[in-house]
Coordinates of C-alpha atoms in Angstrom, one line a residue:
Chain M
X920 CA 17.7 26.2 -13.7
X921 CA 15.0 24.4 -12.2
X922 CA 15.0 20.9 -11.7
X923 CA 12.0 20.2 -13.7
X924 CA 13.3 21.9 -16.8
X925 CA 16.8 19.6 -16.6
X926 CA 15.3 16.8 -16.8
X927 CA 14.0 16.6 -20.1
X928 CA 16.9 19.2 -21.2
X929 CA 19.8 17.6 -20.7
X930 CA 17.8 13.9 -22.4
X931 CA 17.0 15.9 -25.4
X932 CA 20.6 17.6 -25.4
X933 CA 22.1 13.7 -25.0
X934 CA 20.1 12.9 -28.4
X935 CA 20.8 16.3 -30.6
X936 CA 24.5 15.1 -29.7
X937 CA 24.4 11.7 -31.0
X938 CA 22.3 13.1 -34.1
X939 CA 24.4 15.7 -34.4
X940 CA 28.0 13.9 -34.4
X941 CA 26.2 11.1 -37.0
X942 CA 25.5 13.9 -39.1
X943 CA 28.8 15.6 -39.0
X944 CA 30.6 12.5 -39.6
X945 CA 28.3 11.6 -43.2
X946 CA 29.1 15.2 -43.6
X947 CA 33.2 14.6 -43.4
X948 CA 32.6 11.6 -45.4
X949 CA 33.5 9.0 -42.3
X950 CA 30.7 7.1 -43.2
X951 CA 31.3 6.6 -46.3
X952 CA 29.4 4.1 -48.8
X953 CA 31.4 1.0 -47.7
X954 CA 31.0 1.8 -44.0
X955 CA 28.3 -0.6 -42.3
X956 CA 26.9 2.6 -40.9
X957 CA 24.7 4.7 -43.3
X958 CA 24.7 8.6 -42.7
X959 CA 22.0 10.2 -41.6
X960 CA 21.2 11.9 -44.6
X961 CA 20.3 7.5 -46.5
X962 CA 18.2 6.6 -43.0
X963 CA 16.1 10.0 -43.4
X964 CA 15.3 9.6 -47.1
X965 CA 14.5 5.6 -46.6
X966 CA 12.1 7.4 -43.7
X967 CA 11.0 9.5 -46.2
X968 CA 9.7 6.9 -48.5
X969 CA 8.5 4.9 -46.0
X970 CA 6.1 7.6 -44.8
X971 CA 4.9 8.6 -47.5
X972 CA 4.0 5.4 -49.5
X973 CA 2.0 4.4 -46.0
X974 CA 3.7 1.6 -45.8
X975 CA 4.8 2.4 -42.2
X976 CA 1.4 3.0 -40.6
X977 CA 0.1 0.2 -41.6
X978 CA 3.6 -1.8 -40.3
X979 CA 2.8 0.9 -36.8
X980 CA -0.7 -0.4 -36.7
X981 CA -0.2 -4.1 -37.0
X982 CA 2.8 -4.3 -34.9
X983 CA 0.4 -1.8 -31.7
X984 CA -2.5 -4.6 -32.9
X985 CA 0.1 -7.3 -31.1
X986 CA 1.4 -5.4 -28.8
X987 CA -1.3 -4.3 -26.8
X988 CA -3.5 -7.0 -26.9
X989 CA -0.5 -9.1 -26.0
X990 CA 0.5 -6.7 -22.7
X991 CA -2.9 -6.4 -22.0
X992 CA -3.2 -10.1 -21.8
X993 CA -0.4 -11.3 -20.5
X994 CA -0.7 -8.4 -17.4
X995 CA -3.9 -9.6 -16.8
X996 CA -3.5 -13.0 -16.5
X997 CA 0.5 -12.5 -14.6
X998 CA -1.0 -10.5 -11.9
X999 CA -4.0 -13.0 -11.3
X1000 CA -2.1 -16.0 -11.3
X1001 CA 0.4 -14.3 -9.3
X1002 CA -1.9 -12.6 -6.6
X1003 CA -3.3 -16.5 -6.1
X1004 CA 0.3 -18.1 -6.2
X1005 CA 1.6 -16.0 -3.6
X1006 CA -1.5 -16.1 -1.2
X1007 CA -2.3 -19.8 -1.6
X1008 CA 0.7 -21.9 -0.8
X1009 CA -1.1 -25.1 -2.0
X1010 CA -1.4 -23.7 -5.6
X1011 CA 1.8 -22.2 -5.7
X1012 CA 3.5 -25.8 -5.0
X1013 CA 1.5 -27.0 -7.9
X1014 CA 1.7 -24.7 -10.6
X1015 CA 5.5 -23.5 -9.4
X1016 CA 7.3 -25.7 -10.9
X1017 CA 6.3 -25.6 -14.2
X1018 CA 6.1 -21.5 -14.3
X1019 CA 9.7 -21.2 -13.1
X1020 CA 10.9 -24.0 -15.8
X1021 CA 9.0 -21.9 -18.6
X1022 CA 10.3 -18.7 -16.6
X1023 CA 13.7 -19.8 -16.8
X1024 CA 14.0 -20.1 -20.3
X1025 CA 15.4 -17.5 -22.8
X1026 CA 11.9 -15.8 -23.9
X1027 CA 12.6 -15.6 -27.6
X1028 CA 13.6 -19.3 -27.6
X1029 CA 9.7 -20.3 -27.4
X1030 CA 9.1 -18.2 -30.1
X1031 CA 9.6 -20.6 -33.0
X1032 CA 7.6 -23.7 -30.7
X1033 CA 4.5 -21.4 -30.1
X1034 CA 4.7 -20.1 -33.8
X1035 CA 4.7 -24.1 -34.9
X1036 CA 1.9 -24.8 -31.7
X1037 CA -0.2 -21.6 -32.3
X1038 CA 0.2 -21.7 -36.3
X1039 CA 1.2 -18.5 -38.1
X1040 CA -2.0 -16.2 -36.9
X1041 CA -2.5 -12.8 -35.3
X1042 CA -3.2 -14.8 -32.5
X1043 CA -0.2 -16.6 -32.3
X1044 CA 2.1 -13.8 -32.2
X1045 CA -0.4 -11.9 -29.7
X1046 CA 0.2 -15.0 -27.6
X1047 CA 4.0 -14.8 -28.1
X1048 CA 4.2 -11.0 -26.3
X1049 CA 1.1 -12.2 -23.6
X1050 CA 3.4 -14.7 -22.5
X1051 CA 6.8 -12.6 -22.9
X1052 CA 4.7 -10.2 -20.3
X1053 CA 3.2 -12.4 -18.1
X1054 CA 6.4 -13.8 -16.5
X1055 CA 7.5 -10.5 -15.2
X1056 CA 4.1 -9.2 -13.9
X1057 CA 3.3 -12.8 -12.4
X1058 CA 6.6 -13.3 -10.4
X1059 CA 6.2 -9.6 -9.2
X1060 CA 2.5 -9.9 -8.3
X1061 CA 3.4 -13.5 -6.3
X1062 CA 5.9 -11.6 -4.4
X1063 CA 4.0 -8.5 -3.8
X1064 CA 1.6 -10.8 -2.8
X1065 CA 3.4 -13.1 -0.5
X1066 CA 4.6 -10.0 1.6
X1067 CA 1.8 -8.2 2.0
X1068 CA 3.0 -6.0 5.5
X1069 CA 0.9 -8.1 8.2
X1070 CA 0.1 -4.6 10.0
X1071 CA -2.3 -3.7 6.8
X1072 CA -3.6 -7.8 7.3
X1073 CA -4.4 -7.1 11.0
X1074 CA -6.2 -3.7 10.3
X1075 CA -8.2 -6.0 8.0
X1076 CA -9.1 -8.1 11.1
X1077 CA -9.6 -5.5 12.9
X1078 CA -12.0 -3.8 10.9
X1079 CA -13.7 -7.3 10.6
X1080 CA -13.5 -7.7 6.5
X1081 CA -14.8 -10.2 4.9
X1082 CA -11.9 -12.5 2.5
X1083 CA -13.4 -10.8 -0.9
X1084 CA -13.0 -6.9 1.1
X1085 CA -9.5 -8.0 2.5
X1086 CA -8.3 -8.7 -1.1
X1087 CA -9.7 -5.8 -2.5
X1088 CA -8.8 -3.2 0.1
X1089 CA -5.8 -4.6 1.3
X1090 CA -4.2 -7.6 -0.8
X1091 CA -4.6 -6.5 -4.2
X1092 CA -3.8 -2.4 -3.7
X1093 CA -1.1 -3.6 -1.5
X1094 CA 0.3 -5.4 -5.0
X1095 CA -0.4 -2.9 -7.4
X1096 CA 3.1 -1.6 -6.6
X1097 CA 4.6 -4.8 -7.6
X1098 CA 2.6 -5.3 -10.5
X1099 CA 3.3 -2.1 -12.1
X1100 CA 7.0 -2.7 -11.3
X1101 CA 6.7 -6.2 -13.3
X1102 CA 4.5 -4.7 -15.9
X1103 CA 7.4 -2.0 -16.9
X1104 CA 9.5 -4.8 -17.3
X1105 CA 6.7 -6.7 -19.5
X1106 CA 6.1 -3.9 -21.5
X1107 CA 10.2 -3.7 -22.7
X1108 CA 10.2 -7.6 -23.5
X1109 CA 6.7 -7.2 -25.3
X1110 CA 8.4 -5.3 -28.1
X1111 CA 11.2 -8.2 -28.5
X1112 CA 8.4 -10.5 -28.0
X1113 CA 6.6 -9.0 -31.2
X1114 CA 9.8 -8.1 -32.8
X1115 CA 10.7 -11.9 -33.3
X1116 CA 7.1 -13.0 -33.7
X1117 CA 6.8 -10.8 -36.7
X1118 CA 10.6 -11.4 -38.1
X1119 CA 9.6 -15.3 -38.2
X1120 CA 6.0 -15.3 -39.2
X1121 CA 4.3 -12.5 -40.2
X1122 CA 3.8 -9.9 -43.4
X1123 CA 3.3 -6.4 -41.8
X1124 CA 4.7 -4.7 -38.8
X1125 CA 8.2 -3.2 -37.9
X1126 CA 9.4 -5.9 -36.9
X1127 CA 8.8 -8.0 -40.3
X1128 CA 10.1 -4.4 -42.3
X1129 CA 13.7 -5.2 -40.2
X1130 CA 13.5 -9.0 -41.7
X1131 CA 13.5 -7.7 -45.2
X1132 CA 15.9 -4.9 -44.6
X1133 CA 17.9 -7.3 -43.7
X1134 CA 17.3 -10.0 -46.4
X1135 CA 18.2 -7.0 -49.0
X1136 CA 20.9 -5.9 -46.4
X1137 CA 19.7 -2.0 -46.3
X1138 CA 21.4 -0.7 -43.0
X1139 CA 19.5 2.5 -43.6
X1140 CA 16.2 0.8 -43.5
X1141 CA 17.5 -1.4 -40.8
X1142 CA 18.2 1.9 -38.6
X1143 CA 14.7 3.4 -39.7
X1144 CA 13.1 0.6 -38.0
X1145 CA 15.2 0.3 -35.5
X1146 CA 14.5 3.8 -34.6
X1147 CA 10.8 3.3 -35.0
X1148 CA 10.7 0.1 -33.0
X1149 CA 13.0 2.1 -30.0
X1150 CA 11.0 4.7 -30.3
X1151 CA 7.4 3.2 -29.7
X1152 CA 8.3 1.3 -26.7
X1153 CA 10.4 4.5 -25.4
X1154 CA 6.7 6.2 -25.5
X1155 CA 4.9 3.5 -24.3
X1156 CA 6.7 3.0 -21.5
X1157 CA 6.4 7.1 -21.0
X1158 CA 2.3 6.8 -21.5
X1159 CA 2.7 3.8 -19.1
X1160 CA 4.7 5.9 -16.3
X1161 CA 2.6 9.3 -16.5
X1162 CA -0.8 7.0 -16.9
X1163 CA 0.0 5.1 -13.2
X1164 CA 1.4 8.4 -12.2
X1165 CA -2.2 9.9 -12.8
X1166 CA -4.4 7.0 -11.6
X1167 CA -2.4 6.3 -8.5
X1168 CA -1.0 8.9 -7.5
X1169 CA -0.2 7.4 -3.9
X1170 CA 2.4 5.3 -4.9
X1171 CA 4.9 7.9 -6.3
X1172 CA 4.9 9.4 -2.7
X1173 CA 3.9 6.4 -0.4
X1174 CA 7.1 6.8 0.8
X1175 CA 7.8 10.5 1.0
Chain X
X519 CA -23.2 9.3 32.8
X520 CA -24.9 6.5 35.1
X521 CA -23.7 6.0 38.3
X522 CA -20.9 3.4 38.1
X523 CA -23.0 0.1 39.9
X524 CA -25.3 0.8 37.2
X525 CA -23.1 0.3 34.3
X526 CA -22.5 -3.1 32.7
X527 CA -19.2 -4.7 31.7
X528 CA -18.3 -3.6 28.4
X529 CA -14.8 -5.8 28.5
X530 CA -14.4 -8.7 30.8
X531 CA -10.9 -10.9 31.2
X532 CA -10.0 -13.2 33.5
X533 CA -6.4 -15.4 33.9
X534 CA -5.5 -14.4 30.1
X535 CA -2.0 -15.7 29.5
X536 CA -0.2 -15.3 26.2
X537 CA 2.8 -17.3 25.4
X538 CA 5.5 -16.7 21.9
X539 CA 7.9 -19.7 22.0
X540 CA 7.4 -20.9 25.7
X541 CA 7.7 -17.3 27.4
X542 CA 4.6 -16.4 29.0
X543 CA 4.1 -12.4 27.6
X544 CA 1.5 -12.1 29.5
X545 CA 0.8 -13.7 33.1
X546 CA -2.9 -14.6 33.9
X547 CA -4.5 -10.7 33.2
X548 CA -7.6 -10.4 34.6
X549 CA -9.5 -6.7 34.5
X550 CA -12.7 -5.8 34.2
X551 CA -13.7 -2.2 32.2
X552 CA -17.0 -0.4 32.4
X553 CA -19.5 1.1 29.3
X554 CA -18.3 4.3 28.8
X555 CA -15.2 3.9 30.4
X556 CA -11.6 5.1 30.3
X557 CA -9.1 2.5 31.7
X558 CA -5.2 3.4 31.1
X559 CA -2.6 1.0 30.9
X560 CA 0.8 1.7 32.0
X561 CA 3.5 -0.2 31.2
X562 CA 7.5 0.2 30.4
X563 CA 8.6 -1.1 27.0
X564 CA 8.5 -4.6 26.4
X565 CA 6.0 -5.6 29.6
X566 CA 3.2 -7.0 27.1
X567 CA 0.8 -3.9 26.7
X568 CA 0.2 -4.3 22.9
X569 CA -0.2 -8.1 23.7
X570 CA -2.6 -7.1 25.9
X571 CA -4.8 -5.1 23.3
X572 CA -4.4 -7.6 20.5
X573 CA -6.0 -10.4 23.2
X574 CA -8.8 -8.2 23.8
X575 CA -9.4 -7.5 20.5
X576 CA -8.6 -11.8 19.3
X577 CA -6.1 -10.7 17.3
X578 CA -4.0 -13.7 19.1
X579 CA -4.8 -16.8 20.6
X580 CA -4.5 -16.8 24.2
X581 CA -5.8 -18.9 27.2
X582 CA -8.1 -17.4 29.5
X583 CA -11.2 -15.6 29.7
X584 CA -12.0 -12.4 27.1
X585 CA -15.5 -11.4 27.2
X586 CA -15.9 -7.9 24.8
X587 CA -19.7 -6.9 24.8
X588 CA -19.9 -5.7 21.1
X589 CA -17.9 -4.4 18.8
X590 CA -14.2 -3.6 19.2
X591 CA -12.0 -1.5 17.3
X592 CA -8.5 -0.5 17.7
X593 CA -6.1 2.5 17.3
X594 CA -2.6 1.3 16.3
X595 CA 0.4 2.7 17.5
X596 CA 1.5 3.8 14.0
X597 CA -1.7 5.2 12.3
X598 CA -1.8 2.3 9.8
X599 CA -3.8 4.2 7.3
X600 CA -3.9 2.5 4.0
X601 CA -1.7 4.0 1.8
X602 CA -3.7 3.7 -1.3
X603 CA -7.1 5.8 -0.4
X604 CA -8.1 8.9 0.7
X605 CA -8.7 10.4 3.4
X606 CA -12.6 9.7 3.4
X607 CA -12.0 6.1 2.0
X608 CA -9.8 4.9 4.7
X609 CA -12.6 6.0 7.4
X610 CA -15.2 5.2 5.2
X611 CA -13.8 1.3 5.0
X612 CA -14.3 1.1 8.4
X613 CA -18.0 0.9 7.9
X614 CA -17.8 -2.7 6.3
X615 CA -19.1 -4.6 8.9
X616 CA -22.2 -3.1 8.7
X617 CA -25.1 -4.8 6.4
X618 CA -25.2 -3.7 3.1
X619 CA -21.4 -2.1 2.9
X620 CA -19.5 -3.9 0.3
X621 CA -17.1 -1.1 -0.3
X622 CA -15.9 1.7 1.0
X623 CA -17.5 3.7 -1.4
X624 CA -21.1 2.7 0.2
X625 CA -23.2 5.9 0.9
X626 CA -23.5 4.6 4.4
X627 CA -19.3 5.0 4.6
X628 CA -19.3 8.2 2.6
X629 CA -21.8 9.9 5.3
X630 CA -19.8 8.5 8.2
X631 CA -17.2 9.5 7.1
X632 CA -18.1 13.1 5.8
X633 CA -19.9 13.4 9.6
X634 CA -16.9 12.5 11.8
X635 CA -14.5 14.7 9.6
X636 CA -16.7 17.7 10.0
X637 CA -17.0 17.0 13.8
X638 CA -12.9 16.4 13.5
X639 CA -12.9 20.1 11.6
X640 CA -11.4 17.9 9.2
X641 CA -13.4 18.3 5.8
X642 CA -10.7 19.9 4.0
X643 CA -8.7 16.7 3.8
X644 CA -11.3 14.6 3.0
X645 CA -9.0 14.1 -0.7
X646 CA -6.3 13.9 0.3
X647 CA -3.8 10.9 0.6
X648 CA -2.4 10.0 4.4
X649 CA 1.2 10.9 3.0
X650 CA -0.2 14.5 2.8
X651 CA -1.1 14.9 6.4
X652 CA 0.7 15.7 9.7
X653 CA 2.0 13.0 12.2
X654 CA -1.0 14.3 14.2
X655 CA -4.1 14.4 11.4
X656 CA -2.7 11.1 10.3
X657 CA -3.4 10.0 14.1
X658 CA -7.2 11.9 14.4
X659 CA -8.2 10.1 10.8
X660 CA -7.0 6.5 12.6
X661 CA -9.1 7.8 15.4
X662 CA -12.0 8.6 13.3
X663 CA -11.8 5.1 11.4
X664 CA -11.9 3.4 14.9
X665 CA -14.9 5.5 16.1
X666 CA -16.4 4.9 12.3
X667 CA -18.8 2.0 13.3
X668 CA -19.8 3.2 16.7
X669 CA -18.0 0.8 18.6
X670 CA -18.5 -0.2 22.0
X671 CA -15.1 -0.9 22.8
X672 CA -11.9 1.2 21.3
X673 CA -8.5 0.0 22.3
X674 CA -5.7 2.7 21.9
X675 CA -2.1 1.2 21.4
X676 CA 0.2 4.2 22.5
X677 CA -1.8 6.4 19.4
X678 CA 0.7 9.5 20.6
X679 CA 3.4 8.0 21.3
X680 CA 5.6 9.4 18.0
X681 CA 4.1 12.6 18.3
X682 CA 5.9 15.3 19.8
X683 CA 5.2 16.9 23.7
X684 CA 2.9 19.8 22.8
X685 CA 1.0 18.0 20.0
X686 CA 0.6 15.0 22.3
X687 CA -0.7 17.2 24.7
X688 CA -3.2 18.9 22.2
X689 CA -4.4 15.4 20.9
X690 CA -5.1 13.9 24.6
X691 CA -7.4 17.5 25.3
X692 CA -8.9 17.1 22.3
X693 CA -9.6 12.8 23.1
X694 CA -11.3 13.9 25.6
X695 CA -13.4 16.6 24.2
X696 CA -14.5 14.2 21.2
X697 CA -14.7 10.8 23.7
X698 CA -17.1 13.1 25.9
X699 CA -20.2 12.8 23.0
X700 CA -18.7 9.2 21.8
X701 CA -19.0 7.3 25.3
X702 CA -17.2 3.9 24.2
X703 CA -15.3 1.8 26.5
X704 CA -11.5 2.8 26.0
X705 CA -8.7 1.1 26.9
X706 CA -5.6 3.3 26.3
X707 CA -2.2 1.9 26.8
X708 CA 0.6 4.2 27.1
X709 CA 4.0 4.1 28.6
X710 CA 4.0 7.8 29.6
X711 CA 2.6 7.7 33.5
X712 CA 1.0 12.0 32.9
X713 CA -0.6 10.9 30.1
X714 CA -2.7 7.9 31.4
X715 CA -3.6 10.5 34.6
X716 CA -4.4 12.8 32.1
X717 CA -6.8 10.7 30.5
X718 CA -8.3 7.8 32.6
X719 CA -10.9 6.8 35.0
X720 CA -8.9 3.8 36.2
X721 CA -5.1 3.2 35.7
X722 CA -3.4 0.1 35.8
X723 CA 0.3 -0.7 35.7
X724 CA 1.3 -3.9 33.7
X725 CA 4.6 -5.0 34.6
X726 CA 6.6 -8.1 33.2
X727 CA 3.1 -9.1 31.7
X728 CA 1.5 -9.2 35.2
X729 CA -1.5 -6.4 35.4
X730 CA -1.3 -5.0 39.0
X731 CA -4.7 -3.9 40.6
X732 CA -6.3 -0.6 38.9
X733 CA -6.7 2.3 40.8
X734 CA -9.1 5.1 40.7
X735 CA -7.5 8.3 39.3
X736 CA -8.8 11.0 41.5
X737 CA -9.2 13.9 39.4
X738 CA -12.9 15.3 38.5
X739 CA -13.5 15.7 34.7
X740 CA -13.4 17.8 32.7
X741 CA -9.9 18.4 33.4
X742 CA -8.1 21.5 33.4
X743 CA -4.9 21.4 31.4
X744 CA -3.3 23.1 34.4
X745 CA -3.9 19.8 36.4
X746 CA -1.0 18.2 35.2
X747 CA 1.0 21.4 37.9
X748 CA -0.9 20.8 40.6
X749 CA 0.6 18.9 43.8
X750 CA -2.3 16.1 43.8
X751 CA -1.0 15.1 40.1
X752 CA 2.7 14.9 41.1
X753 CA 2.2 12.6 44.1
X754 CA -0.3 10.3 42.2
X755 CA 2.5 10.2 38.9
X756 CA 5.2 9.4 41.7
X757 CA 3.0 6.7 43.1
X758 CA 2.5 4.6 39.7
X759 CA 5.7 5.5 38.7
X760 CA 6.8 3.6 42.0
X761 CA 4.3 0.6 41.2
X762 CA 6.4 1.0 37.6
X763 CA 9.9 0.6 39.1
X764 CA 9.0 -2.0 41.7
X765 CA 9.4 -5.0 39.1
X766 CA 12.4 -7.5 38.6
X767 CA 14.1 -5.3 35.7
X768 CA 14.1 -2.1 37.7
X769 CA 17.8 -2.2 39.4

């Protein structure tokens, strides 16, 4: 079998066997009403309702309305900050210290601060993921950055460019790799970023339909959006990977 | 080609030193090179020839005299293509330092570019990435991006020197052939003694960062590939290989 064709095989066989053995274990009564794990058959009719009373697109939409503006933000501003932290020492010693402070806290612990700072708004909890994303993009655009290979900086002075064409020919492409590394990372704590946003302060999105799941202790609801919340960041970070796959194409095989 | 007394200096040192860390890499160079003119430099590993290059072309401080009339461009010894644009682009950038160029998108770039790849018979990799070429493309687009600008003065660090004997051999006939319409000032450093007699005008041996006298390479141009056989070549490679082995490290 070709190479291609196993590897989204054997992923999708992985899942039909964890569906599969959830289902065969309602089905032999394992998971019975007192068992903290609902069978399949409860999670797909709380799905069911879900869906069709609309509820869940609008949840979908206002919980994508955070998310993107939030990675698109805090990418944005992490790769800038972190393209001029690792080129200028001078600004790197002055902003450092604070970043890696903020850095080295547990993300979701800022949550409830911001939400009090910010007030409960769309743009408080869009600030909440920018901020969850631009950690990992700035610390991997200051060290992509601060290594730029010196061979690409002496072509640079070779071919006489001027400090705006060395950063956009050399510094900044140089980078990219990095970034796009750091933004992966962003994009996974985005969706706990929004996730704890919207369980504290907010009255759509999945991440508030888990808070009341879990005020009215439905498991099977919990699992529904669980499984909706997995499932969006699994397929943005898959629309992430074949997007950079398509618009730079060189650095899948850079290295080939 | 004007007769040689009639050609000005198109590079001009005199007494360059260069010192890493209080060891002098290279000892008081002083050579003079022609408009139009191929100058080898032949040198064993380590005796200071990419120092050499990167002083010529103020890449590193060093004390002395370097007097370049124009512009200068160099051929790495790795390719040093930028990863991240095509073909075209990455010849196209070389352009920059002319007025007007911002990018390498400029239609000034573009044409270059598009020219010297048609001259290269090259067109058909104008798209394509510098991880998709051949040891040997990857070394004619470097050439090409040197070239780019018209320079007066190319400097060639060892461009061959990973590619294997028969392609090497190809890529110094076909220097020549393309260096024959783009008369620039070349200084080509190479540790392989046939190659700089295949190329040159003048040859000069660096050795433990001194620069011993150039010579004249006696061989007419253009030159036959069959040269390289004949008895002339193999007494004048045994005489530089000589001036080679003659210093301190040669036991």
């Amino acid at each position: 079998m070709k190479r291609s064709a196993l590897s989204w095989l054997v992923p999708v066989l992985s899942l039909l066997v964890l569906v599969g053995a959830w289902y065969t274990a309602g089905q032999l009564g394992v998971l019975s009403d007192r068992s903290d794990i609902p069978p399949l058959a409860a999670v797909c009719s709380a799905a069911r309702k879900w869906f069709q009373n609309g509820r869940f697109y609008e949840d979908l939409f206002a919980s994508l309305q955070r998310v993107i503006p939030g990675i698109l933000l805090g990418a944005i501003g992490g790769a800038v900050v972190g393209v001029v932290t690792g080129r200028a020492r001078l600004v790197y010693l002055f902003v450092g210290p604070v970043l890696h402070i903020w850095r080295a806290l547990p993300a979701v612990a800022t949550v409830p601060f911001l939400l009090i700072v910010f007030g409960v708004s769309e743009a408080s909890k869009i600030t909440i993921v920018a901020l969850g994303v631009f950690f990992p993009v700035w610390i991997a655009a200051h060290e992509g950055a601060g290594h730029v290979d010196p061979k690409y900086l002496e072509v640079a002075r070779d071919l006489e460019f001027t400090p705006i064409q060395t950063y956009r020919r050399i510094i900044l492409p140089a980078t990219t790799p990095f970034i796009v590394a750091g933004m992966r990372t962003g994009i996974a704590i985005a969706y706990i970023m929004v996730f704890i946003g919207e369980w504290i302060g907010a009255s759509r999105g999945l991440g508030y339909q888990l808070s009341v799941a879990h005020v009215v202790s439905s498991t099977e609801h919990m699992v529904v959006g669980l499984a909706a919340l997995g499932s969006l960041a699994f397929l943005t970070d898959a629309i992430y990977r074949t997007a950079i796959r398509a618009l730079l194409p060189w650095m899948d095989e850079r290295n080939a | 080609m004007p007769e040689e007394s009639n050609r000005a200096l198109a590079i001009h040192l005199e007494g360059v030193t260069v010192s890493y860390g209080g060891v002098e890499i290279l000892r008081s160079v002083s050579l003079d090179v022609l408009e139009g003119q191929l100058v080898a430099i032949v040198g064993k590993s380590g005796s200071g020839k990419t120092t050499l290059l990167k002083a010529i072309n103020k890449l590193l401080h060093c004390s002395g005299t370097v007097d370049v009339e124009g512009r200068a461009r160099m051929v790495f010894q790795e390719d040093r293509l930028l990863p991240w644009f095509k073909v075209r682009s990455n010849i196209a950038i070389a352009m920059s330092g002319q007025r007007g160029a911002t990018n390498g998108q400029t239609s000034v770039g573009r044409e270059r570019a598009a020219e010297l790849l048609s001259e290269f018979g090259m067109s058909n990799l104008a798209d394509r990435y510098p991880h998709q070429l051949s040891g040997g493309e990857r070394q004619r687009v470097a050439i090409a991006r040197a070239f780019a600008a018209r320079p007066d003065v190319v400097l060639m660090d060892e461009p061959f020197g990973a590619l294997d004997v028969l392609t090497r051999e190809s890529m110094q006939e076909w220097l020549l052939a393309f260096w024959r319409h783009h008369r620039a000032a070349i200084v080509f450093v190479t540790h392989d003694v046939e190659e700089g007699l295949v190329l040159a005008d003048r040859l000069a041996v660096l050795r433990d960062g001194e620069l011993l006298t150039p010579t004249v390479v006696p061989f007419d141009r253009p030159r036959d590939p069959a040269l390289r056989f004949s008895g002339a070549f193999l007494t004048a490679r045994q005489e530089v290989r000589s001036m080679l082995a003659g210093g301190r490290d040669s036991a």
